[in-house]
Amino acid sequence: MKKARWAGLLSTTLLFGCGAPSCPKSPPAPAAACPPSEASAMMPQVDEGATKALEERIAKLRKGGRRTVTYKAPTNDEERAYAAWVRDALVAATERKEPPKKAPEGFSLRVLGDVWLLEEARKKKRGAGVVVMRTGRARPILVEAPHTFYDAGTLPIALSVFDAQAARVLLINTVHRYIDKPAEAAKDGGAKDEKASAGKDKDKPKGTEAEGDEVDDKDDDKDDDKGAAVEEPAGVDRDEADDANAAAPVVASDVAHAERSFFHAAHRELVALVQGAVTVQIHGFKDDKSEGTGIIVSAAKTNADAASLAARLGPAVTDTRVKVYPTDVSILGGTINQQARACRELGAPFFHVELSRTVRDALGADKQKRARFAAALDPIFARPLPPNP
């Protein structure tokens, strides 16, 4: 089965060729990045109107995602169909062909200028996330923000990086990472009633999102006021931990750590197909987790050169310290992240970038600062380091 699948991918590559800098590829090999000269020549002038239209569309797709959408992970069949759709869309987008006419049930493809949005149907929201795919020429970069509700401010930063780097893909989550309950809670009879999770159970007390400075108070969807507050599971945040057994329980709606999600299916398919794929995943941490630190860059045990990326970011974000995991700091390395694991298996670089709340607020308040940061967050290197042992 696996041989047949890769044979199909190889024939697709031969059929469409590799004229664009980020093109479908044959079965995974160690990632080869574009030369810096070619990459820098592709840096675009950001179209403010297009960016605003994209922001507005993503806001609609995230509506209700903090409390009222009922999260539902994909079945095996749904995951396969979704991955095939992502694959077909990537080939068409790369070669500027017509988008796939058929989408899996509950999904649709929206054309928005030079980008395509692989999104959920409005009345069938289930927290699947959204894949934003650049058509035509693009750099082989995947920009990801899997915790845009919990890690306040990461969405506009990810959008800026997607634009500044002319990235091929932007992956965004569309529900709060803790809108679902941990697997352990569900086994103990803690699975929430579907009506309550949709905000229709009037006996449920209204509240706010999980306490702490990670509340996304910039997203003021009124629909979310109808639902019950999410509950953060007890234990060490899985972004902080280096040992899965010592971390908090997995929550299905936490797409960075759940083994199965539409978000992860898209990531895995894209990394396997985009030649020289490099992933940049943006997260946030509370200031007191690593006092005096503004940014933590980790390769998450992939072949990414975290030290070089950190060196680029330092001059772009003044008055803050940029540290590298595990050289300078022992937490927030993202080593048990599912997308990082997939990149390790495929031999592709993965950058796990953690931003303090102070840094996120500063970048969110100043468009020029955000633009400088986004331009500096260039993950393409001529020669990636060999994989860590």
mmCIF file of C-alpha atoms in Angstrom:
data_model
loop_
_atom_site.group_PDB
_atom_site.id
_atom_site.type_symbol
_atom_site.label_atom_id
_atom_site.label_comp_id
_atom_site.label_asym_id
_atom_site.label_seq_id
_atom_site.Cartn_x
_atom_site.Cartn_y
_atom_site.Cartn_z
ATOM 1 C CA MET A 1 0.000 0.000 0.000
ATOM 2 C CA LYS A 2 2.786 2.366 1.011
ATOM 3 C CA LYS A 3 4.778 1.542 -2.170
ATOM 4 C CA ALA A 4 1.746 2.263 -4.313
ATOM 5 C CA ARG A 5 1.197 5.604 -2.581
ATOM 6 C CA TRP A 6 4.775 6.748 -3.131
ATOM 7 C CA ALA A 7 4.650 5.545 -6.721
ATOM 8 C CA GLY A 8 1.632 7.804 -7.221
ATOM 9 C CA LEU A 9 3.443 10.751 -5.681
ATOM 10 C CA LEU A 10 6.479 10.142 -7.879
ATOM 11 C CA SER A 11 4.355 10.058 -11.020
ATOM 12 C CA THR A 12 2.713 13.328 -9.937
ATOM 13 C CA THR A 13 6.135 14.937 -9.535
ATOM 14 C CA LEU A 14 7.245 13.743 -12.950
ATOM 15 C CA LEU A 15 3.986 14.936 -14.509
ATOM 16 C CA PHE A 16 4.042 18.466 -13.119
ATOM 17 C CA GLY A 17 7.786 19.037 -12.841
ATOM 18 C CA CYS A 18 9.588 21.260 -10.341
ATOM 19 C CA GLY A 19 9.629 24.688 -11.956
ATOM 20 C CA ALA A 20 8.570 26.495 -8.776
ATOM 21 C CA PRO A 21 10.869 26.804 -5.769
ATOM 22 C CA SER A 22 8.463 24.790 -3.612
ATOM 23 C CA CYS A 23 7.121 21.861 -5.542
ATOM 24 C CA PRO A 24 5.730 18.411 -4.881
ATOM 25 C CA LYS A 25 8.505 15.892 -4.419
ATOM 26 C CA SER A 26 9.106 12.194 -4.549
ATOM 27 C CA PRO A 27 9.302 10.114 -1.316
ATOM 28 C CA PRO A 28 10.947 12.022 1.565
ATOM 29 C CA ALA A 29 14.674 12.615 1.572
ATOM 30 C CA PRO A 30 16.738 14.865 3.846
ATOM 31 C CA ALA A 31 15.495 18.411 3.319
ATOM 32 C CA ALA A 32 17.484 20.599 0.929
ATOM 33 C CA ALA A 33 16.912 24.321 1.386
ATOM 34 C CA CYS A 34 16.858 26.910 -1.369
ATOM 35 C CA PRO A 35 20.078 28.928 -1.764
ATOM 36 C CA PRO A 36 19.835 32.227 0.187
ATOM 37 C CA SER A 37 20.369 34.308 -2.974
ATOM 38 C CA GLU A 38 17.348 32.765 -4.690
ATOM 39 C CA ALA A 39 15.301 32.938 -1.508
ATOM 40 C CA SER A 40 15.997 36.608 -0.826
ATOM 41 C CA ALA A 41 15.165 37.510 -4.416
ATOM 42 C CA MET A 42 11.673 36.133 -3.843
ATOM 43 C CA MET A 43 10.859 38.292 -0.797
ATOM 44 C CA PRO A 44 7.602 40.035 -1.726
ATOM 45 C CA GLN A 45 6.122 43.435 -1.193
ATOM 46 C CA VAL A 46 3.262 42.761 1.186
ATOM 47 C CA ASP A 47 -0.157 43.532 -0.285
ATOM 48 C CA GLU A 48 -1.978 45.204 2.612
ATOM 49 C CA GLY A 49 -5.393 44.774 1.009
ATOM 50 C CA ALA A 50 -4.873 41.056 0.436
ATOM 51 C CA THR A 51 -3.569 40.621 3.972
ATOM 52 C CA LYS A 52 -6.605 42.365 5.418
ATOM 53 C CA ALA A 53 -8.969 40.194 3.375
ATOM 54 C CA LEU A 54 -7.166 37.076 4.611
ATOM 55 C CA GLU A 55 -7.317 38.269 8.224
ATOM 56 C CA GLU A 56 -11.050 38.892 7.939
ATOM 57 C CA ARG A 57 -11.691 35.454 6.451
ATOM 58 C CA ILE A 58 -9.652 33.679 9.125
ATOM 59 C CA ALA A 59 -11.530 35.619 11.811
ATOM 60 C CA LYS A 60 -14.805 34.216 10.467
ATOM 61 C CA LEU A 61 -13.412 30.689 10.409
ATOM 62 C CA ARG A 62 -12.293 31.031 14.049
ATOM 63 C CA LYS A 63 -15.616 32.449 15.202
ATOM 64 C CA GLY A 64 -16.999 30.458 18.120
ATOM 65 C CA GLY A 65 -13.712 28.587 18.480
ATOM 66 C CA ARG A 66 -12.966 29.709 21.997
ATOM 67 C CA ARG A 67 -15.956 28.046 23.610
ATOM 68 C CA THR A 68 -18.891 27.095 21.426
ATOM 69 C CA VAL A 69 -17.653 24.852 18.605
ATOM 70 C CA THR A 70 -17.817 21.118 19.337
ATOM 71 C CA TYR A 71 -14.420 19.650 18.491
ATOM 72 C CA LYS A 72 -14.406 16.406 16.528
ATOM 73 C CA ALA A 73 -11.228 14.633 15.443
ATOM 74 C CA PRO A 74 -11.167 12.926 12.029
ATOM 75 C CA THR A 75 -11.892 9.253 11.494
ATOM 76 C CA ASN A 76 -9.419 7.154 9.478
ATOM 77 C CA ASP A 77 -11.445 7.626 6.308
ATOM 78 C CA GLU A 78 -11.871 11.363 6.886
ATOM 79 C CA GLU A 79 -8.166 11.785 7.523
ATOM 80 C CA ARG A 80 -7.255 9.970 4.290
ATOM 81 C CA ALA A 81 -9.739 11.973 2.232
ATOM 82 C CA TYR A 82 -8.534 15.255 3.732
ATOM 83 C CA ALA A 83 -4.862 14.413 3.135
ATOM 84 C CA ALA A 84 -5.611 13.523 -0.493
ATOM 85 C CA TRP A 85 -7.444 16.844 -0.929
ATOM 86 C CA VAL A 86 -4.502 18.770 0.524
ATOM 87 C CA ARG A 87 -2.167 16.892 -1.821
ATOM 88 C CA ASP A 88 -4.283 17.662 -4.897
ATOM 89 C CA ALA A 89 -4.593 21.321 -3.902
ATOM 90 C CA LEU A 90 -0.831 21.637 -3.393
ATOM 91 C CA VAL A 91 -0.032 20.282 -6.849
ATOM 92 C CA ALA A 92 -2.599 22.586 -8.453
ATOM 93 C CA ALA A 93 -1.494 25.645 -6.449
ATOM 94 C CA THR A 94 2.174 25.083 -7.226
ATOM 95 C CA GLU A 95 1.547 24.864 -10.955
ATOM 96 C CA ARG A 96 -1.201 27.530 -10.983
ATOM 97 C CA LYS A 97 -3.760 25.023 -12.195
ATOM 98 C CA GLU A 98 -7.459 25.090 -11.411
ATOM 99 C CA PRO A 99 -8.196 24.134 -7.807
ATOM 100 C CA PRO A 100 -9.631 20.671 -7.120
ATOM 101 C CA LYS A 101 -13.338 20.645 -7.889
ATOM 102 C CA LYS A 102 -14.198 18.136 -5.167
ATOM 103 C CA ALA A 103 -13.671 18.706 -1.467
ATOM 104 C CA PRO A 104 -14.260 16.223 1.372
ATOM 105 C CA GLU A 105 -17.659 16.415 3.014
ATOM 106 C CA GLY A 106 -17.858 19.396 5.366
ATOM 107 C CA PHE A 107 -15.058 21.330 3.635
ATOM 108 C CA SER A 108 -14.641 23.778 0.789
ATOM 109 C CA LEU A 109 -11.852 25.555 -1.074
ATOM 110 C CA ARG A 110 -12.053 29.339 -1.245
ATOM 111 C CA VAL A 111 -9.994 31.367 -3.709
ATOM 112 C CA LEU A 112 -8.843 34.658 -2.226
ATOM 113 C CA GLY A 113 -6.567 36.404 -4.689
ATOM 114 C CA ASP A 114 -3.266 34.519 -4.858
ATOM 115 C CA VAL A 115 -4.060 32.251 -1.923
ATOM 116 C CA TRP A 116 -6.435 29.349 -1.462
ATOM 117 C CA LEU A 117 -8.115 28.554 1.815
ATOM 118 C CA LEU A 118 -8.919 24.927 2.550
ATOM 119 C CA GLU A 119 -11.600 25.515 5.141
ATOM 120 C CA GLU A 120 -14.586 24.090 6.984
ATOM 121 C CA ALA A 121 -18.136 24.642 5.781
ATOM 122 C CA ARG A 122 -19.793 27.304 7.934
ATOM 123 C CA LYS A 123 -22.506 25.061 9.346
ATOM 124 C CA LYS A 124 -20.195 22.087 9.889
ATOM 125 C CA LYS A 125 -17.481 23.546 12.079
ATOM 126 C CA ARG A 126 -15.593 20.963 14.107
ATOM 127 C CA GLY A 127 -12.241 22.610 14.827
ATOM 128 C CA ALA A 128 -10.446 21.261 11.768
ATOM 129 C CA GLY A 129 -8.326 24.378 11.308
ATOM 130 C CA VAL A 130 -7.587 26.151 8.035
ATOM 131 C CA VAL A 131 -4.859 25.609 5.441
ATOM 132 C CA VAL A 132 -3.847 28.785 3.584
ATOM 133 C CA MET A 133 -1.934 27.880 0.430
ATOM 134 C CA ARG A 134 -0.020 30.344 -1.737
ATOM 135 C CA THR A 135 -0.337 29.716 -5.468
ATOM 136 C CA GLY A 136 2.460 30.022 -8.022
ATOM 137 C CA ARG A 137 5.956 30.880 -6.818
ATOM 138 C CA ALA A 138 6.534 30.482 -3.093
ATOM 139 C CA ARG A 139 9.275 29.500 -0.704
ATOM 140 C CA PRO A 140 9.100 25.956 0.760
ATOM 141 C CA ILE A 141 8.124 27.205 4.213
ATOM 142 C CA LEU A 142 5.227 26.045 6.354
ATOM 143 C CA VAL A 143 4.213 28.652 8.938
ATOM 144 C CA GLU A 144 2.076 27.204 11.726
ATOM 145 C CA ALA A 145 0.183 28.628 14.698
ATOM 146 C CA PRO A 146 -1.581 25.745 16.483
ATOM 147 C CA HIS A 147 -2.618 27.623 19.650
ATOM 148 C CA THR A 148 -3.970 30.976 18.441
ATOM 149 C CA PHE A 149 -6.580 31.244 21.216
ATOM 150 C CA TYR A 150 -4.378 30.091 24.086
ATOM 151 C CA ASP A 151 -1.149 31.769 22.935
ATOM 152 C CA ALA A 152 -2.499 35.291 22.538
ATOM 153 C CA GLY A 153 -1.082 37.296 19.661
ATOM 154 C CA THR A 154 0.439 34.410 17.703
ATOM 155 C CA LEU A 155 -2.102 34.680 14.869
ATOM 156 C CA PRO A 156 -1.126 38.152 13.556
ATOM 157 C CA ILE A 157 2.550 37.246 13.987
ATOM 158 C CA ALA A 158 2.097 34.055 11.949
ATOM 159 C CA LEU A 159 0.255 36.001 9.248
ATOM 160 C CA SER A 160 3.117 38.499 9.074
ATOM 161 C CA VAL A 161 5.688 35.727 8.735
ATOM 162 C CA PHE A 162 3.616 34.023 6.028
ATOM 163 C CA ASP A 163 3.591 37.261 4.023
ATOM 164 C CA ALA A 164 7.155 38.390 4.687
ATOM 165 C CA GLN A 165 8.672 35.018 3.845
ATOM 166 C CA ALA A 166 6.443 34.339 0.809
ATOM 167 C CA ALA A 167 5.733 30.998 2.480
ATOM 168 C CA ARG A 168 3.936 28.245 0.626
ATOM 169 C CA VAL A 169 1.529 27.389 3.458
ATOM 170 C CA LEU A 170 0.022 28.835 6.614
ATOM 171 C CA LEU A 171 -1.670 26.430 9.039
ATOM 172 C CA ILE A 172 -3.972 27.872 11.717
ATOM 173 C CA ASN A 173 -6.091 26.177 14.384
ATOM 174 C CA THR A 174 -9.732 27.251 14.679
ATOM 175 C CA VAL A 175 -10.666 26.160 18.211
ATOM 176 C CA HIS A 176 -9.103 26.608 21.629
ATOM 177 C CA ARG A 177 -6.538 23.927 22.425
ATOM 178 C CA TYR A 178 -8.510 22.929 25.545
ATOM 179 C CA ILE A 179 -12.067 23.145 24.193
ATOM 180 C CA ASP A 180 -12.173 19.351 24.356
ATOM 181 C CA LYS A 181 -11.471 17.327 27.496
ATOM 182 C CA PRO A 182 -8.392 15.163 28.165
ATOM 183 C CA ALA A 183 -8.718 11.522 27.172
ATOM 184 C CA GLU A 184 -8.509 10.516 30.841
ATOM 185 C CA ALA A 185 -11.458 12.765 31.717
ATOM 186 C CA ALA A 186 -13.544 11.275 28.927
ATOM 187 C CA LYS A 187 -12.797 7.747 30.160
ATOM 188 C CA ASP A 188 -13.964 8.740 33.633
ATOM 189 C CA GLY A 189 -17.281 9.948 32.299
ATOM 190 C CA GLY A 190 -16.090 13.493 31.789
ATOM 191 C CA ALA A 191 -16.946 13.748 28.110
ATOM 192 C CA LYS A 192 -18.955 16.907 27.710
ATOM 193 C CA ASP A 193 -22.536 16.956 26.514
ATOM 194 C CA GLU A 194 -22.671 18.087 22.899
ATOM 195 C CA LYS A 195 -25.334 20.692 23.565
ATOM 196 C CA ALA A 196 -23.380 22.174 26.433
ATOM 197 C CA SER A 197 -20.247 22.410 24.317
ATOM 198 C CA ALA A 198 -22.257 24.212 21.662
ATOM 199 C CA GLY A 199 -23.329 26.824 24.202
ATOM 200 C CA LYS A 200 -26.943 25.669 24.403
ATOM 201 C CA ASP A 201 -26.967 24.256 27.930
ATOM 202 C CA LYS A 202 -28.262 27.153 30.004
ATOM 203 C CA ASP A 203 -27.379 25.424 33.260
ATOM 204 C CA LYS A 204 -23.704 25.731 32.427
ATOM 205 C CA PRO A 205 -22.120 28.757 34.113
ATOM 206 C CA LYS A 206 -20.676 31.375 31.869
ATOM 207 C CA GLY A 207 -17.063 32.219 32.405
ATOM 208 C CA THR A 208 -13.805 33.166 30.849
ATOM 209 C CA GLU A 209 -11.062 31.183 29.234
ATOM 210 C CA ALA A 210 -8.467 29.386 31.333
ATOM 211 C CA GLU A 211 -6.958 31.795 33.816
ATOM 212 C CA GLY A 212 -3.479 33.169 33.271
ATOM 213 C CA ASP A 213 -1.868 35.637 30.927
ATOM 214 C CA GLU A 214 -2.514 33.428 27.899
ATOM 215 C CA VAL A 215 -6.144 34.600 27.505
ATOM 216 C CA ASP A 216 -6.668 35.926 23.982
ATOM 217 C CA ASP A 217 -8.485 39.087 24.985
ATOM 218 C CA LYS A 218 -7.985 40.568 21.531
ATOM 219 C CA ASP A 219 -10.512 38.184 19.993
ATOM 220 C CA ASP A 220 -13.943 39.482 20.989
ATOM 221 C CA ASP A 221 -16.276 37.027 19.257
ATOM 222 C CA LYS A 222 -19.597 37.567 21.048
ATOM 223 C CA ASP A 223 -20.723 34.050 20.180
ATOM 224 C CA ASP A 224 -18.132 32.687 22.590
ATOM 225 C CA ASP A 225 -19.835 34.390 25.538
ATOM 226 C CA LYS A 226 -22.569 31.747 25.300
ATOM 227 C CA GLY A 227 -20.380 28.773 26.129
ATOM 228 C CA ALA A 228 -18.799 27.463 29.302
ATOM 229 C CA ALA A 229 -15.185 28.280 30.116
ATOM 230 C CA VAL A 230 -12.520 25.859 28.952
ATOM 231 C CA GLU A 231 -10.536 24.000 31.593
ATOM 232 C CA GLU A 232 -6.784 23.661 31.398
ATOM 233 C CA PRO A 233 -5.658 20.141 32.377
ATOM 234 C CA ALA A 234 -3.497 19.764 35.462
ATOM 235 C CA GLY A 235 0.164 19.010 34.941
ATOM 236 C CA VAL A 236 3.140 20.316 32.988
ATOM 237 C CA ASP A 237 2.235 22.040 29.717
ATOM 238 C CA ARG A 238 3.172 19.731 26.862
ATOM 239 C CA ASP A 239 5.059 22.583 25.162
ATOM 240 C CA GLU A 240 7.359 22.748 28.187
ATOM 241 C CA ALA A 241 7.929 19.060 28.775
ATOM 242 C CA ASP A 242 10.639 16.896 27.224
ATOM 243 C CA ASP A 243 9.031 13.702 28.555
ATOM 244 C CA ALA A 244 5.524 12.846 27.366
ATOM 245 C CA ASN A 245 4.929 10.706 30.456
ATOM 246 C CA ALA A 246 5.612 13.653 32.766
ATOM 247 C CA ALA A 247 3.371 16.094 30.910
ATOM 248 C CA ALA A 248 -0.307 16.966 31.258
ATOM 249 C CA PRO A 249 -2.790 14.591 29.582
ATOM 250 C CA VAL A 250 -3.283 14.916 25.824
ATOM 251 C CA VAL A 251 -6.374 16.855 24.759
ATOM 252 C CA ALA A 252 -7.760 15.953 21.319
ATOM 253 C CA SER A 253 -8.278 19.605 20.383
ATOM 254 C CA ASP A 254 -4.628 20.428 21.107
ATOM 255 C CA VAL A 255 -3.535 19.939 17.517
ATOM 256 C CA ALA A 256 0.154 20.370 18.300
ATOM 257 C CA HIS A 257 0.132 17.314 20.558
ATOM 258 C CA ALA A 258 -2.800 15.084 19.611
ATOM 259 C CA GLU A 259 -1.764 12.213 17.359
ATOM 260 C CA ARG A 260 -4.784 12.639 15.096
ATOM 261 C CA SER A 261 -6.198 15.886 13.727
ATOM 262 C CA PHE A 262 -6.907 17.501 10.380
ATOM 263 C CA PHE A 263 -4.161 20.014 11.219
ATOM 264 C CA HIS A 264 -1.591 17.250 11.679
ATOM 265 C CA ALA A 265 -2.771 15.348 8.593
ATOM 266 C CA ALA A 266 -2.203 18.479 6.492
ATOM 267 C CA HIS A 267 1.208 19.110 8.052
ATOM 268 C CA ARG A 268 2.391 15.565 7.435
ATOM 269 C CA GLU A 269 1.195 15.555 3.826
ATOM 270 C CA LEU A 270 2.726 18.933 3.035
ATOM 271 C CA VAL A 271 6.123 18.177 4.562
ATOM 272 C CA ALA A 272 6.253 14.917 2.616
ATOM 273 C CA LEU A 273 5.434 16.645 -0.674
ATOM 274 C CA VAL A 274 7.034 20.108 -0.642
ATOM 275 C CA GLN A 275 10.630 19.927 -1.843
ATOM 276 C CA GLY A 276 12.950 21.262 0.863
ATOM 277 C CA ALA A 277 10.076 21.854 3.292
ATOM 278 C CA VAL A 278 10.946 23.822 6.432
ATOM 279 C CA THR A 279 8.408 24.327 9.226
ATOM 280 C CA VAL A 280 8.238 27.320 11.562
ATOM 281 C CA GLN A 281 5.741 26.838 14.383
ATOM 282 C CA ILE A 282 4.951 29.826 16.593
ATOM 283 C CA HIS A 283 3.955 29.533 20.265
ATOM 284 C CA GLY A 284 3.749 31.745 23.348
ATOM 285 C CA PHE A 285 4.819 31.426 26.969
ATOM 286 C CA LYS A 286 4.164 33.310 30.181
ATOM 287 C CA ASP A 287 6.925 35.731 31.107
ATOM 288 C CA ASP A 288 7.604 34.010 34.416
ATOM 289 C CA LYS A 289 8.339 30.651 32.742
ATOM 290 C CA SER A 290 11.765 31.933 31.748
ATOM 291 C CA GLU A 291 12.383 35.328 33.316
ATOM 292 C CA GLY A 292 14.426 37.756 31.277
ATOM 293 C CA THR A 293 13.864 35.718 28.104
ATOM 294 C CA GLY A 294 11.844 37.006 25.166
ATOM 295 C CA ILE A 295 12.286 34.276 22.562
ATOM 296 C CA ILE A 296 13.233 30.595 22.736
ATOM 297 C CA VAL A 297 14.196 28.838 19.505
ATOM 298 C CA SER A 298 14.331 25.046 19.353
ATOM 299 C CA ALA A 299 14.993 22.536 16.598
ATOM 300 C CA ALA A 300 12.840 20.048 18.547
ATOM 301 C CA LYS A 301 15.436 17.342 17.830
ATOM 302 C CA THR A 302 15.198 17.782 14.050
ATOM 303 C CA ASN A 303 18.025 18.783 11.713
ATOM 304 C CA ALA A 304 17.098 22.493 11.958
ATOM 305 C CA ASP A 305 19.808 25.042 12.824
ATOM 306 C CA ALA A 306 18.183 26.751 15.821
ATOM 307 C CA ALA A 307 21.293 28.731 16.750
ATOM 308 C CA SER A 308 21.486 30.431 13.341
ATOM 309 C CA LEU A 309 17.808 31.354 13.398
ATOM 310 C CA ALA A 310 18.184 32.747 16.924
ATOM 311 C CA ALA A 311 21.127 34.852 15.743
ATOM 312 C CA ARG A 312 18.943 36.352 13.014
ATOM 313 C CA LEU A 313 16.134 37.163 15.420
ATOM 314 C CA GLY A 314 18.305 38.871 18.039
ATOM 315 C CA PRO A 315 18.949 42.140 16.154
ATOM 316 C CA ALA A 316 15.333 42.288 14.946
ATOM 317 C CA VAL A 317 13.753 42.291 18.400
ATOM 318 C CA THR A 318 15.502 44.804 20.627
ATOM 319 C CA ASP A 319 15.467 44.844 24.439
ATOM 320 C CA THR A 320 14.931 41.124 24.774
ATOM 321 C CA ARG A 321 17.037 37.992 25.054
ATOM 322 C CA VAL A 322 16.867 35.216 22.487
ATOM 323 C CA LYS A 323 17.792 31.778 23.812
ATOM 324 C CA VAL A 324 18.315 28.407 22.184
ATOM 325 C CA TYR A 325 16.937 25.126 23.483
ATOM 326 C CA PRO A 326 18.620 23.064 24.938
ATOM 327 C CA THR A 327 21.876 25.047 24.989
ATOM 328 C CA ASP A 328 20.617 28.060 26.960
ATOM 329 C CA VAL A 329 17.346 26.830 28.454
ATOM 330 C CA SER A 330 15.922 23.422 29.365
ATOM 331 C CA ILE A 331 12.196 24.030 28.829
ATOM 332 C CA LEU A 332 9.852 24.950 25.957
ATOM 333 C CA GLY A 333 11.722 22.902 23.384
ATOM 334 C CA GLY A 334 8.620 21.389 21.775
ATOM 335 C CA THR A 335 10.264 17.978 21.590
ATOM 336 C CA ILE A 336 7.024 16.015 22.140
ATOM 337 C CA ASN A 337 5.186 18.098 19.539
ATOM 338 C CA GLN A 338 3.485 15.875 16.933
ATOM 339 C CA GLN A 339 4.485 18.033 13.962
ATOM 340 C CA ALA A 340 8.090 17.977 15.159
ATOM 341 C CA ARG A 341 7.906 14.184 15.407
ATOM 342 C CA ALA A 342 6.650 13.960 11.808
ATOM 343 C CA CYS A 343 9.494 16.203 10.638
ATOM 344 C CA ARG A 344 12.034 14.010 12.420
ATOM 345 C CA GLU A 345 10.610 10.957 10.653
ATOM 346 C CA LEU A 346 10.748 12.717 7.266
ATOM 347 C CA GLY A 347 14.191 14.267 7.756
ATOM 348 C CA ALA A 348 12.833 17.814 7.528
ATOM 349 C CA PRO A 349 13.814 20.879 9.623
ATOM 350 C CA PHE A 350 11.320 22.085 12.232
ATOM 351 C CA PHE A 351 11.692 25.325 14.191
ATOM 352 C CA HIS A 352 9.708 25.636 17.421
ATOM 353 C CA VAL A 353 9.634 29.364 18.246
ATOM 354 C CA GLU A 354 8.342 30.443 21.661
ATOM 355 C CA LEU A 355 7.580 34.116 22.317
ATOM 356 C CA SER A 356 7.028 35.651 25.739
ATOM 357 C CA ARG A 357 3.826 37.545 26.420
ATOM 358 C CA THR A 358 5.765 40.812 26.542
ATOM 359 C CA VAL A 359 7.284 40.180 23.102
ATOM 360 C CA ARG A 360 3.929 39.145 21.606
ATOM 361 C CA ASP A 361 2.259 42.268 22.965
ATOM 362 C CA ALA A 362 5.046 44.472 21.588
ATOM 363 C CA LEU A 363 4.858 42.872 18.144
ATOM 364 C CA GLY A 364 1.070 43.061 18.142
ATOM 365 C CA ALA A 365 1.045 46.761 19.000
ATOM 366 C CA ASP A 366 3.637 47.860 16.440
ATOM 367 C CA LYS A 367 3.237 46.850 12.793
ATOM 368 C CA GLN A 368 6.800 47.872 11.906
ATOM 369 C CA LYS A 369 8.283 45.813 14.735
ATOM 370 C CA ARG A 370 6.198 42.861 13.617
ATOM 371 C CA ALA A 371 7.390 43.325 10.021
ATOM 372 C CA ARG A 372 11.063 43.389 11.133
ATOM 373 C CA PHE A 373 10.554 40.255 13.191
ATOM 374 C CA ALA A 374 8.757 38.488 10.330
ATOM 375 C CA ALA A 375 11.528 39.362 7.874
ATOM 376 C CA ALA A 376 14.177 38.085 10.287
ATOM 377 C CA LEU A 377 12.333 34.826 10.884
ATOM 378 C CA ASP A 378 13.872 33.339 7.746
ATOM 379 C CA PRO A 379 14.393 29.603 8.303
ATOM 380 C CA ILE A 380 16.089 28.808 4.982
ATOM 381 C CA PHE A 381 19.749 27.851 5.147
ATOM 382 C CA ALA A 382 22.021 26.589 2.379
ATOM 383 C CA ARG A 383 23.095 23.525 4.367
ATOM 384 C CA PRO A 384 20.890 22.177 7.140
ATOM 385 C CA LEU A 385 22.719 20.527 10.023
ATOM 386 C CA PRO A 386 22.694 16.714 10.168
ATOM 387 C CA PRO A 387 19.959 15.166 12.351
ATOM 388 C CA ASN A 388 20.588 15.087 16.077
ATOM 389 C CA PRO A 389 21.418 11.629 17.437
#
